XYZ file of C-alpha atoms in Angstrom:
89
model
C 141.162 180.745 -20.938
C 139.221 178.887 -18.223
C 139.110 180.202 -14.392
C 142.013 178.247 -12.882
C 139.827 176.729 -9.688
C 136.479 176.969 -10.326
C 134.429 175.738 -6.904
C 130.926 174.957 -8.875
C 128.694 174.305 -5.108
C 130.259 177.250 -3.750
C 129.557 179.399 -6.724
C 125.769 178.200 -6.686
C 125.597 178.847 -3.045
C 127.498 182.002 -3.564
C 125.014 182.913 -6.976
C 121.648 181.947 -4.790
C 120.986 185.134 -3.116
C 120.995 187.423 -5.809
C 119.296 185.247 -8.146
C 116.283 184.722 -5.838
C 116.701 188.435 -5.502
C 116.362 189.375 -9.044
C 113.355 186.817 -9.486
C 111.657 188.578 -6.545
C 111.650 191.863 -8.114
C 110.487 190.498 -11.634
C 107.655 189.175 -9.372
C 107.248 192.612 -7.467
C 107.164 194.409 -11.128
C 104.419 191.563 -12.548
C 102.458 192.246 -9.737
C 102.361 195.924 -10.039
C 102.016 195.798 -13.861
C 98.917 194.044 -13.571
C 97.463 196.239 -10.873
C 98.130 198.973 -12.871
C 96.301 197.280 -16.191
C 93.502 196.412 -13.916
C 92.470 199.924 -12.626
C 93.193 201.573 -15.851
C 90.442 199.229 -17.331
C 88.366 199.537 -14.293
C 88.363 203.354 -14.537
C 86.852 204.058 -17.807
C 83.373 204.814 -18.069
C 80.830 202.907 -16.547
C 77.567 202.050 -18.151
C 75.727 204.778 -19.201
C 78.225 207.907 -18.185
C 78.922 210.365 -20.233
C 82.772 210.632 -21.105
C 84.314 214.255 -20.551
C 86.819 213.939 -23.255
C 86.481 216.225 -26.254
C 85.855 215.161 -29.493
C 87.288 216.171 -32.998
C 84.810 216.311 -34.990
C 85.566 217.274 -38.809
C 82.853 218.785 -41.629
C 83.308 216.854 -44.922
C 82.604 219.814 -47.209
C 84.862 222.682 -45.816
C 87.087 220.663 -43.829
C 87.014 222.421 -40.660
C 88.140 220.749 -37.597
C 86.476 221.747 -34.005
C 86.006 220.401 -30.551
C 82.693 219.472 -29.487
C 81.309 217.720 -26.588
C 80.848 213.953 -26.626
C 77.497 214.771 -26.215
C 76.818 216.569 -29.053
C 79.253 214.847 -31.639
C 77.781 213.334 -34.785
C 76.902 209.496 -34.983
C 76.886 206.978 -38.086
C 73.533 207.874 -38.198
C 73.765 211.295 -38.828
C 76.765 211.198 -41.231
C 75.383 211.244 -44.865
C 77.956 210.072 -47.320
C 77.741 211.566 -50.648
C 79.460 209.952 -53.095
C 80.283 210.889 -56.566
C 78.185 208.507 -58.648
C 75.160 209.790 -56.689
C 76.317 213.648 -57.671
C 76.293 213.022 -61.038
C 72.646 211.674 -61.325
């Protein structure tokens, strides 16, 4: 069934309002969604800071897990890997 009078320029006029109302918020929401993406970029670390998050560091041979500093956490070049060919010889 189909609306018996259907006034299609009053309906628009009627409809404008609240459209332009919704498309103003998606706006308002775009707006803020960026700002927030920008300063949570802009607030990591800057050049040459130390971070003050811990980090997990695991041992390969007992498999202990503890929380060190970022500081004093291992890097690629201090991880040896040992791998089972190289055992053997």
């Amino acid at each position: 069934m189909s609306a018996p009078d259907t006034d299609v320029p009053t309906q628009k006029k009627r409809h404008r309002p609240p459209l332009l109302g919704m498309w103003a918020g998606l706006g308002l929401v775009a707006i803020l969604f960026l700002g927030w993406l920008f300063m949570t970029v802009g607030a990591g670390t800057e050049d040459g800071a130390e971070s003050e998050t811990p980090v997990t560091q695991m041992d390969g041979a007992s498999g202990q897990v503890e929380q060190v500093s970022p500081a004093d956490a291992a890097t690629s070049d201090d991880v040896t890997i040992n791998s089972p060919a190289a055992d053997a010889d």
